[in-house]
mmCIF file of C-alpha atoms in Angstrom:
data_model
loop_
_atom_site.group_PDB
_atom_site.id
_atom_site.type_symbol
_atom_site.label_atom_id
_atom_site.label_comp_id
_atom_site.label_asym_id
_atom_site.label_seq_id
_atom_site.Cartn_x
_atom_site.Cartn_y
_atom_site.Cartn_z
ATOM 1 C CA UNK A 245 -31.339 -27.326 -12.294
ATOM 2 C CA UNK A 246 -27.745 -28.413 -11.691
ATOM 3 C CA UNK A 247 -26.681 -31.799 -10.354
ATOM 4 C CA UNK A 248 -23.551 -32.406 -8.261
ATOM 5 C CA UNK A 249 -22.042 -34.736 -5.712
ATOM 6 C CA UNK A 250 -20.681 -33.039 -2.603
ATOM 7 C CA UNK A 251 -19.149 -35.009 0.277
ATOM 8 C CA UNK A 252 -20.764 -38.168 -1.076
ATOM 9 C CA UNK A 253 -24.223 -36.555 -1.204
ATOM 10 C CA UNK A 254 -26.350 -36.116 -4.334
ATOM 11 C CA UNK A 255 -27.074 -32.387 -4.610
ATOM 12 C CA UNK A 256 -29.603 -30.537 -6.769
ATOM 13 C CA UNK A 257 -29.122 -26.777 -7.061
ATOM 14 C CA UNK A 258 -31.052 -23.970 -8.717
ATOM 15 C CA UNK A 259 -27.793 -22.157 -9.449
ATOM 16 C CA UNK A 260 -24.484 -23.307 -10.893
ATOM 17 C CA UNK A 261 -21.824 -24.117 -8.306
ATOM 18 C CA UNK A 262 -18.416 -23.501 -9.921
ATOM 19 C CA UNK A 263 -15.627 -25.823 -8.890
ATOM 20 C CA UNK A 264 -17.866 -28.850 -8.405
ATOM 21 C CA UNK A 265 -17.831 -31.719 -10.870
ATOM 22 C CA UNK A 266 -21.238 -32.331 -12.416
ATOM 23 C CA UNK A 267 -23.004 -35.670 -11.909
ATOM 24 C CA UNK A 268 -25.584 -37.088 -14.356
ATOM 25 C CA UNK A 269 -29.162 -35.936 -13.822
ATOM 26 C CA UNK A 270 -31.710 -38.429 -12.560
ATOM 27 C CA UNK A 271 -31.278 -41.956 -11.302
ATOM 28 C CA UNK A 272 -30.672 -40.915 -7.716
ATOM 29 C CA UNK A 273 -32.873 -38.938 -5.312
ATOM 30 C CA UNK A 274 -31.353 -35.709 -4.048
ATOM 31 C CA UNK A 275 -30.009 -35.798 -0.499
ATOM 32 C CA UNK A 276 -29.638 -32.000 -0.487
ATOM 33 C CA UNK A 277 -31.627 -29.329 -2.326
ATOM 34 C CA UNK A 278 -30.328 -25.787 -2.822
ATOM 35 C CA UNK A 279 -32.832 -23.147 -3.898
ATOM 36 C CA UNK A 280 -33.425 -19.409 -3.927
ATOM 37 C CA UNK A 281 -36.373 -18.122 -1.891
ATOM 38 C CA UNK A 282 -37.267 -15.711 0.905
ATOM 39 C CA UNK A 283 -35.151 -16.118 4.041
ATOM 40 C CA UNK A 284 -36.150 -14.542 7.373
ATOM 41 C CA UNK A 285 -33.975 -12.049 9.217
ATOM 42 C CA UNK A 286 -34.484 -13.877 12.518
ATOM 43 C CA UNK A 287 -35.482 -17.353 13.661
ATOM 44 C CA UNK A 288 -38.443 -17.631 15.990
ATOM 45 C CA UNK A 289 -37.619 -19.448 19.213
ATOM 46 C CA UNK A 290 -33.872 -19.434 18.572
ATOM 47 C CA UNK A 291 -31.875 -21.266 21.242
ATOM 48 C CA UNK A 292 -28.675 -19.530 20.177
ATOM 49 C CA UNK A 293 -28.215 -16.078 18.688
ATOM 50 C CA UNK A 294 -24.830 -14.819 17.520
ATOM 51 C CA UNK A 295 -23.889 -11.818 15.336
ATOM 52 C CA UNK A 296 -23.722 -13.947 12.174
ATOM 53 C CA UNK A 297 -25.962 -16.944 12.891
ATOM 54 C CA UNK A 298 -28.955 -18.249 14.818
ATOM 55 C CA UNK A 299 -30.041 -21.803 15.685
ATOM 56 C CA UNK A 300 -33.593 -22.976 16.336
ATOM 57 C CA UNK A 301 -34.101 -26.736 16.434
ATOM 58 C CA UNK A 302 -33.131 -28.185 13.050
ATOM 59 C CA UNK A 303 -32.911 -24.718 11.494
ATOM 60 C CA UNK A 304 -29.671 -22.741 11.109
ATOM 61 C CA UNK A 305 -29.779 -19.157 9.837
ATOM 62 C CA UNK A 306 -26.506 -17.684 8.565
ATOM 63 C CA UNK A 307 -26.013 -14.125 7.382
ATOM 64 C CA UNK A 308 -22.972 -13.033 5.436
ATOM 65 C CA UNK A 309 -23.418 -9.268 5.515
ATOM 66 C CA UNK A 310 -23.891 -7.684 2.122
ATOM 67 C CA UNK A 311 -23.808 -11.060 0.354
ATOM 68 C CA UNK A 312 -26.715 -13.333 1.323
ATOM 69 C CA UNK A 313 -28.774 -14.998 4.051
ATOM 70 C CA UNK A 314 -28.891 -18.790 4.184
ATOM 71 C CA UNK A 315 -31.437 -21.006 5.941
ATOM 72 C CA UNK A 316 -30.348 -24.625 6.435
ATOM 73 C CA UNK A 317 -32.868 -27.215 7.548
ATOM 74 C CA UNK A 318 -31.973 -30.612 8.972
ATOM 75 C CA UNK A 319 -28.998 -31.177 6.710
ATOM 76 C CA UNK A 320 -31.415 -31.593 3.794
ATOM 77 C CA UNK A 321 -32.107 -28.158 2.358
ATOM 78 C CA UNK A 322 -30.361 -24.827 1.838
ATOM 79 C CA UNK A 323 -32.460 -21.783 0.971
ATOM 80 C CA UNK A 324 -30.676 -18.520 0.169
ATOM 81 C CA UNK A 325 -31.611 -14.911 -0.469
ATOM 82 C CA UNK A 326 -29.096 -12.503 -2.010
ATOM 83 C CA UNK A 327 -28.392 -9.112 -0.459
ATOM 84 C CA UNK A 328 -27.421 -5.856 -2.199
ATOM 85 C CA UNK A 329 -27.720 -7.389 -5.646
ATOM 86 C CA UNK A 330 -24.934 -9.907 -5.079
ATOM 87 C CA UNK A 331 -24.381 -12.102 -8.133
ATOM 88 C CA UNK A 332 -25.260 -15.781 -7.880
ATOM 89 C CA UNK A 333 -21.648 -16.713 -8.703
ATOM 90 C CA UNK A 334 -20.436 -14.884 -5.585
ATOM 91 C CA UNK A 335 -23.096 -16.565 -3.450
ATOM 92 C CA UNK A 336 -22.027 -19.956 -4.847
ATOM 93 C CA UNK A 337 -18.559 -19.585 -3.336
ATOM 94 C CA UNK A 338 -20.080 -19.463 0.141
ATOM 95 C CA UNK A 339 -22.541 -22.258 -0.646
ATOM 96 C CA UNK A 340 -19.839 -24.790 -1.515
ATOM 97 C CA UNK A 341 -17.640 -23.733 1.410
ATOM 98 C CA UNK A 342 -18.951 -22.371 4.689
ATOM 99 C CA UNK A 343 -22.632 -23.128 4.104
ATOM 100 C CA UNK A 344 -22.162 -26.731 3.043
ATOM 101 C CA UNK A 345 -19.763 -27.198 5.944
ATOM 102 C CA UNK A 346 -22.581 -26.160 8.303
ATOM 103 C CA UNK A 347 -24.955 -28.574 6.578
ATOM 104 C CA UNK A 348 -22.505 -31.443 7.100
ATOM 105 C CA UNK A 349 -22.322 -30.524 10.791
ATOM 106 C CA UNK A 350 -26.122 -30.738 10.838
ATOM 107 C CA UNK A 351 -25.787 -34.271 9.476
ATOM 108 C CA UNK A 352 -23.449 -35.001 12.426
ATOM 109 C CA UNK A 353 -20.471 -35.783 10.243
ATOM 110 C CA UNK A 354 -16.924 -34.922 11.205
ATOM 111 C CA UNK A 355 -15.983 -31.987 8.987
ATOM 112 C CA UNK A 356 -12.331 -31.054 8.701
ATOM 113 C CA UNK A 357 -10.568 -28.185 6.949
ATOM 114 C CA UNK A 358 -8.551 -30.620 4.867
ATOM 115 C CA UNK A 359 -7.654 -31.920 1.430
ATOM 116 C CA UNK A 360 -7.334 -35.642 0.783
ATOM 117 C CA UNK A 361 -5.809 -38.057 -1.714
ATOM 118 C CA UNK A 362 -6.169 -41.804 -2.246
ATOM 119 C CA UNK A 363 -3.225 -43.909 -1.132
ATOM 120 C CA UNK A 364 -3.447 -47.684 -1.408
ATOM 121 C CA UNK A 365 -7.239 -47.733 -1.240
ATOM 122 C CA UNK A 366 -7.381 -45.371 1.748
ATOM 123 C CA UNK A 367 -7.791 -41.633 2.182
ATOM 124 C CA UNK A 368 -4.870 -39.595 3.492
ATOM 125 C CA UNK A 369 -5.795 -36.144 4.784
ATOM 126 C CA UNK A 370 -3.809 -32.914 5.012
ATOM 127 C CA UNK A 371 -5.241 -30.413 7.510
ATOM 128 C CA UNK A 372 -4.452 -26.806 8.169
ATOM 129 C CA UNK A 373 -5.799 -23.260 8.021
ATOM 130 C CA UNK A 374 -6.234 -21.336 4.794
ATOM 131 C CA UNK A 375 -2.846 -20.803 3.169
ATOM 132 C CA UNK A 376 -1.213 -23.810 4.837
ATOM 133 C CA UNK A 377 -0.666 -25.519 1.476
ATOM 134 C CA UNK A 378 -3.253 -28.319 1.680
ATOM 135 C CA UNK A 379 -4.469 -27.984 -1.891
ATOM 136 C CA UNK A 380 -0.982 -27.427 -3.300
ATOM 137 C CA UNK A 381 0.338 -30.604 -1.678
ATOM 138 C CA UNK A 382 -2.691 -32.627 -2.811
ATOM 139 C CA UNK A 383 -2.291 -31.297 -6.369
ATOM 140 C CA UNK A 384 1.412 -32.180 -6.375
ATOM 141 C CA UNK A 385 0.542 -35.694 -5.200
ATOM 142 C CA UNK A 386 -2.031 -35.864 -7.987
ATOM 143 C CA UNK A 387 0.809 -35.424 -10.464
ATOM 144 C CA UNK A 388 2.356 -38.549 -8.952
ATOM 145 C CA UNK A 389 -0.824 -40.546 -9.560
ATOM 146 C CA UNK A 390 -2.595 -40.179 -6.208
ATOM 147 C CA UNK A 391 -6.250 -39.489 -6.987
ATOM 148 C CA UNK A 392 -7.912 -36.514 -5.346
ATOM 149 C CA UNK A 393 -10.632 -37.410 -2.827
ATOM 150 C CA UNK A 394 -11.645 -33.917 -1.732
ATOM 151 C CA UNK A 395 -10.282 -30.409 -1.410
ATOM 152 C CA UNK A 396 -10.654 -27.922 1.447
ATOM 153 C CA UNK A 397 -13.828 -29.402 3.003
ATOM 154 C CA UNK A 398 -13.497 -33.018 4.110
ATOM 155 C CA UNK A 399 -16.469 -34.967 5.499
ATOM 156 C CA UNK A 400 -15.983 -38.163 7.481
ATOM 157 C CA UNK A 401 -18.818 -40.518 8.396
ATOM 158 C CA UNK A 402 -18.652 -43.625 10.555
ATOM 159 C CA UNK A 403 -19.312 -46.924 8.805
ATOM 160 C CA UNK A 404 -21.414 -49.661 10.417
ATOM 161 C CA UNK A 405 -18.295 -51.227 11.973
ATOM 162 C CA UNK A 406 -17.067 -47.850 13.282
ATOM 163 C CA UNK A 407 -14.638 -47.508 10.383
ATOM 164 C CA UNK A 408 -14.130 -43.804 9.553
ATOM 165 C CA UNK A 409 -15.054 -43.306 5.890
ATOM 166 C CA UNK A 410 -13.910 -40.228 3.976
ATOM 167 C CA UNK A 411 -16.597 -39.070 1.572
ATOM 168 C CA UNK A 412 -15.532 -38.324 -2.029
ATOM 169 C CA UNK A 413 -16.209 -34.831 -3.233
ATOM 170 C CA UNK A 414 -15.103 -34.561 -6.825
ATOM 171 C CA UNK A 415 -14.550 -30.813 -6.637
ATOM 172 C CA UNK A 416 -11.775 -28.972 -8.427
ATOM 173 C CA UNK A 417 -8.702 -27.679 -6.641
ATOM 174 C CA UNK A 418 -8.533 -23.982 -5.779
ATOM 175 C CA UNK A 419 -4.903 -22.954 -6.311
ATOM 176 C CA UNK A 420 -3.010 -19.678 -6.247
ATOM 177 C CA UNK A 421 -1.456 -18.576 -9.522
ATOM 178 C CA UNK A 422 2.038 -19.135 -8.105
ATOM 179 C CA UNK A 423 1.241 -22.765 -7.251
ATOM 180 C CA UNK A 424 -0.208 -23.348 -10.719
ATOM 181 C CA UNK A 425 2.960 -21.969 -12.278
ATOM 182 C CA UNK A 426 5.375 -23.881 -10.034
ATOM 183 C CA UNK A 427 3.512 -27.169 -10.501
ATOM 184 C CA UNK A 428 3.115 -26.574 -14.256
ATOM 185 C CA UNK A 429 -0.666 -26.961 -14.085
ATOM 186 C CA UNK A 430 -1.552 -24.141 -16.456
ATOM 187 C CA UNK A 431 -3.185 -26.504 -18.951
ATOM 188 C CA UNK A 432 -5.621 -27.688 -16.255
ATOM 189 C CA UNK A 433 -6.425 -24.248 -14.834
ATOM 190 C CA UNK A 434 -9.877 -22.766 -15.328
ATOM 191 C CA UNK A 435 -11.845 -19.756 -14.187
ATOM 192 C CA UNK A 436 -10.808 -17.563 -11.266
ATOM 193 C CA UNK A 437 -12.414 -18.468 -7.943
ATOM 194 C CA UNK A 438 -13.627 -14.955 -7.267
ATOM 195 C CA UNK A 439 -13.221 -11.541 -8.811
ATOM 196 C CA UNK A 440 -9.661 -10.280 -8.953
ATOM 197 C CA UNK A 441 -8.195 -12.788 -6.513
ATOM 198 C CA UNK A 442 -5.303 -14.665 -8.126
ATOM 199 C CA UNK A 443 -6.793 -18.049 -7.254
ATOM 200 C CA UNK A 444 -8.144 -20.406 -9.911
ATOM 201 C CA UNK A 445 -10.052 -23.655 -10.241
ATOM 202 C CA UNK A 446 -7.818 -26.498 -11.421
ATOM 203 C CA UNK A 447 -9.148 -29.785 -12.764
ATOM 204 C CA UNK A 448 -7.620 -32.778 -10.932
ATOM 205 C CA UNK A 449 -6.068 -35.462 -13.102
ATOM 206 C CA UNK A 450 -8.097 -38.158 -11.323
ATOM 207 C CA UNK A 451 -10.755 -38.235 -8.613
ATOM 208 C CA UNK A 452 -11.854 -41.010 -6.274
ATOM 209 C CA UNK A 453 -15.481 -41.974 -6.793
ATOM 210 C CA UNK A 454 -16.244 -43.973 -3.659
ATOM 211 C CA UNK A 455 -15.954 -43.468 0.098
ATOM 212 C CA UNK A 456 -12.580 -44.614 1.408
ATOM 213 C CA UNK A 457 -11.431 -45.819 4.832
ATOM 214 C CA UNK A 458 -9.269 -43.232 6.558
ATOM 215 C CA UNK A 459 -5.564 -44.023 6.339
ATOM 216 C CA UNK A 460 -3.895 -41.119 8.164
ATOM 217 C CA UNK A 461 -4.259 -37.440 9.015
ATOM 218 C CA UNK A 462 -1.403 -34.944 8.759
ATOM 219 C CA UNK A 463 -1.572 -31.454 10.257
ATOM 220 C CA UNK A 464 0.621 -29.164 8.155
ATOM 221 C CA UNK A 465 3.116 -26.924 9.935
ATOM 222 C CA UNK A 466 5.754 -24.649 8.464
ATOM 223 C CA UNK A 467 9.156 -25.619 9.855
ATOM 224 C CA UNK A 468 10.390 -22.968 12.267
ATOM 225 C CA UNK A 469 13.098 -23.252 14.958
ATOM 226 C CA UNK A 470 13.304 -25.282 17.099
ATOM 227 C CA UNK A 471 11.269 -27.572 14.838
ATOM 228 C CA UNK A 472 12.940 -29.634 12.128
ATOM 229 C CA UNK A 473 11.506 -31.066 8.915
ATOM 230 C CA UNK A 474 9.787 -34.384 9.429
ATOM 231 C CA UNK A 475 6.760 -36.230 10.734
ATOM 232 C CA UNK A 476 5.837 -36.317 14.415
ATOM 233 C CA UNK A 477 3.046 -38.145 16.215
ATOM 234 C CA UNK A 478 1.359 -36.169 19.016
ATOM 235 C CA UNK A 479 0.024 -37.754 22.175
ATOM 236 C CA UNK A 480 -3.677 -38.616 22.417
ATOM 237 C CA UNK A 481 -4.618 -35.352 24.144
ATOM 238 C CA UNK A 482 -2.847 -33.197 21.568
ATOM 239 C CA UNK A 483 -4.338 -35.314 18.764
ATOM 240 C CA UNK A 484 -7.823 -34.582 20.093
ATOM 241 C CA UNK A 485 -7.033 -30.865 20.214
ATOM 242 C CA UNK A 486 -5.750 -31.040 16.639
ATOM 243 C CA UNK A 487 -9.066 -32.429 15.461
ATOM 244 C CA UNK A 488 -10.945 -29.601 17.162
ATOM 245 C CA UNK A 489 -8.569 -26.970 15.798
ATOM 246 C CA UNK A 490 -8.840 -28.343 12.260
ATOM 247 C CA UNK A 491 -12.603 -28.723 12.239
ATOM 248 C CA UNK A 492 -14.245 -26.772 9.451
ATOM 249 C CA UNK A 493 -15.300 -23.640 11.361
ATOM 250 C CA UNK A 494 -14.311 -24.810 14.883
ATOM 251 C CA UNK A 495 -16.799 -22.482 16.591
ATOM 252 C CA UNK A 496 -19.598 -24.483 15.009
ATOM 253 C CA UNK A 497 -18.443 -27.584 16.860
ATOM 254 C CA UNK A 498 -19.152 -25.750 20.110
ATOM 255 C CA UNK A 499 -22.320 -24.001 18.917
ATOM 256 C CA UNK A 500 -23.819 -27.257 17.620
ATOM 257 C CA UNK A 501 -22.799 -29.167 20.770
ATOM 258 C CA UNK A 502 -20.516 -31.626 18.974
ATOM 259 C CA UNK A 503 -17.353 -31.361 21.072
ATOM 260 C CA UNK A 504 -17.788 -34.866 22.518
ATOM 261 C CA UNK A 505 -18.337 -36.207 19.013
ATOM 262 C CA UNK A 506 -14.955 -34.834 17.899
ATOM 263 C CA UNK A 507 -13.188 -36.134 21.003
ATOM 264 C CA UNK A 508 -14.518 -39.634 20.385
ATOM 265 C CA UNK A 509 -13.506 -39.401 16.748
ATOM 266 C CA UNK A 510 -9.958 -38.325 17.619
ATOM 267 C CA UNK A 511 -9.561 -41.262 20.006
ATOM 268 C CA UNK A 512 -10.837 -43.657 17.339
ATOM 269 C CA UNK A 513 -8.521 -42.266 14.662
ATOM 270 C CA UNK A 514 -5.516 -42.360 16.967
ATOM 271 C CA UNK A 515 -6.218 -46.057 17.514
ATOM 272 C CA UNK A 516 -7.225 -47.106 13.976
ATOM 273 C CA UNK A 517 -5.159 -44.882 11.705
ATOM 274 C CA UNK A 518 -2.900 -42.126 12.949
ATOM 275 C CA UNK A 519 -2.725 -38.372 13.457
ATOM 276 C CA UNK A 520 0.591 -36.688 12.721
ATOM 277 C CA UNK A 521 2.294 -33.324 12.407
ATOM 278 C CA UNK A 522 3.949 -32.782 9.028
ATOM 279 C CA UNK A 523 6.697 -30.173 9.400
ATOM 280 C CA UNK A 524 8.024 -28.819 6.120
ATOM 281 C CA UNK A 525 9.305 -25.585 4.576
ATOM 282 C CA UNK A 526 6.963 -23.527 2.417
ATOM 283 C CA UNK A 527 9.232 -23.939 -0.581
ATOM 284 C CA UNK A 528 8.242 -25.464 -3.917
ATOM 285 C CA UNK A 529 11.775 -26.759 -4.487
ATOM 286 C CA UNK A 530 11.350 -28.962 -1.401
ATOM 287 C CA UNK A 531 8.229 -30.683 -2.784
ATOM 288 C CA UNK A 532 9.980 -33.800 -4.236
ATOM 289 C CA UNK A 533 11.742 -34.433 -0.935
ATOM 290 C CA UNK A 534 8.495 -33.918 0.980
ATOM 291 C CA UNK A 535 6.620 -36.412 -1.202
ATOM 292 C CA UNK A 536 9.426 -38.951 -0.811
ATOM 293 C CA UNK A 537 9.210 -38.545 2.966
ATOM 294 C CA UNK A 538 5.459 -39.085 2.867
ATOM 295 C CA UNK A 539 5.755 -42.184 0.693
ATOM 296 C CA UNK A 540 8.305 -43.665 3.085
ATOM 297 C CA UNK A 541 5.970 -42.946 5.994
ATOM 298 C CA UNK A 542 3.042 -44.549 4.173
ATOM 299 C CA UNK A 543 5.136 -47.664 3.668
ATOM 300 C CA UNK A 544 5.803 -47.834 7.422
ATOM 301 C CA UNK A 545 2.079 -47.416 8.090
ATOM 302 C CA UNK A 546 1.255 -50.294 5.757
ATOM 303 C CA UNK A 547 -0.175 -48.091 3.030
ATOM 304 C CA UNK A 548 0.904 -48.531 -0.549
ATOM 305 C CA UNK A 549 4.146 -46.612 -1.023
ATOM 306 C CA UNK A 550 3.728 -45.891 -4.715
ATOM 307 C CA UNK A 551 0.956 -44.098 -6.551
ATOM 308 C CA UNK A 552 -2.493 -45.610 -6.051
#
């Protein structure tokens, strides 16, 4: 058995999950169990049937053709069955990404496609689609002393006083070879993420171990005319749309009837923290200037302007 912490949850898995940082065994009951067993092809009494998934009550059946079938139950358990002799390591990639994202939706958490760092005791998030540079920016900030909170999948739960709390993940960065070279992170680089893809796990210099209040959310955009480099704050309506667009697998928000949940969250964040566009060139030489701009913005927001 393997023991991890994912999105603040104690996880026990029958297979190794590369890229996650191991937690000590025992001392804490598992919130999520991952195991290999038979998985049905269809769900009886499904209320929703789509080409890749089905939903029936607290059960969610996902099929990734030629890889595996996954049955998620109530945000507590993930059962998987490999297809076509797929290796466990290849199944693990989907478990720690798409599948766990679905499980977090089952637990009614806000799940964003984002990376996050700790700034002045709060979590600052960077959202965007794959390839937007979320992990690269978070890794560059890590070199400046800002601890990594999570990478790629970001879960947010509401505290008892309606404070949005970003759950720590402790997973390794997944960075392209070019980013590793430009940021001089070769000494921290590990195994490739999958097969021949030039993307590797990279150990963060420091990780946050506790849930943090949300400080700000930035949606990454490449600067293109007529845009200019800088930080912009959208209106409330556009901020709500941004949250929907940057949900981890946005179609799940609709399928799992959580649109209102995300709208309420966006309104709360707009009032308590802030949602911003971060326009910048996709150029490694511009990274120092970008970080300086962010630190100046954090100072204006009342966050600590130097490394946490």
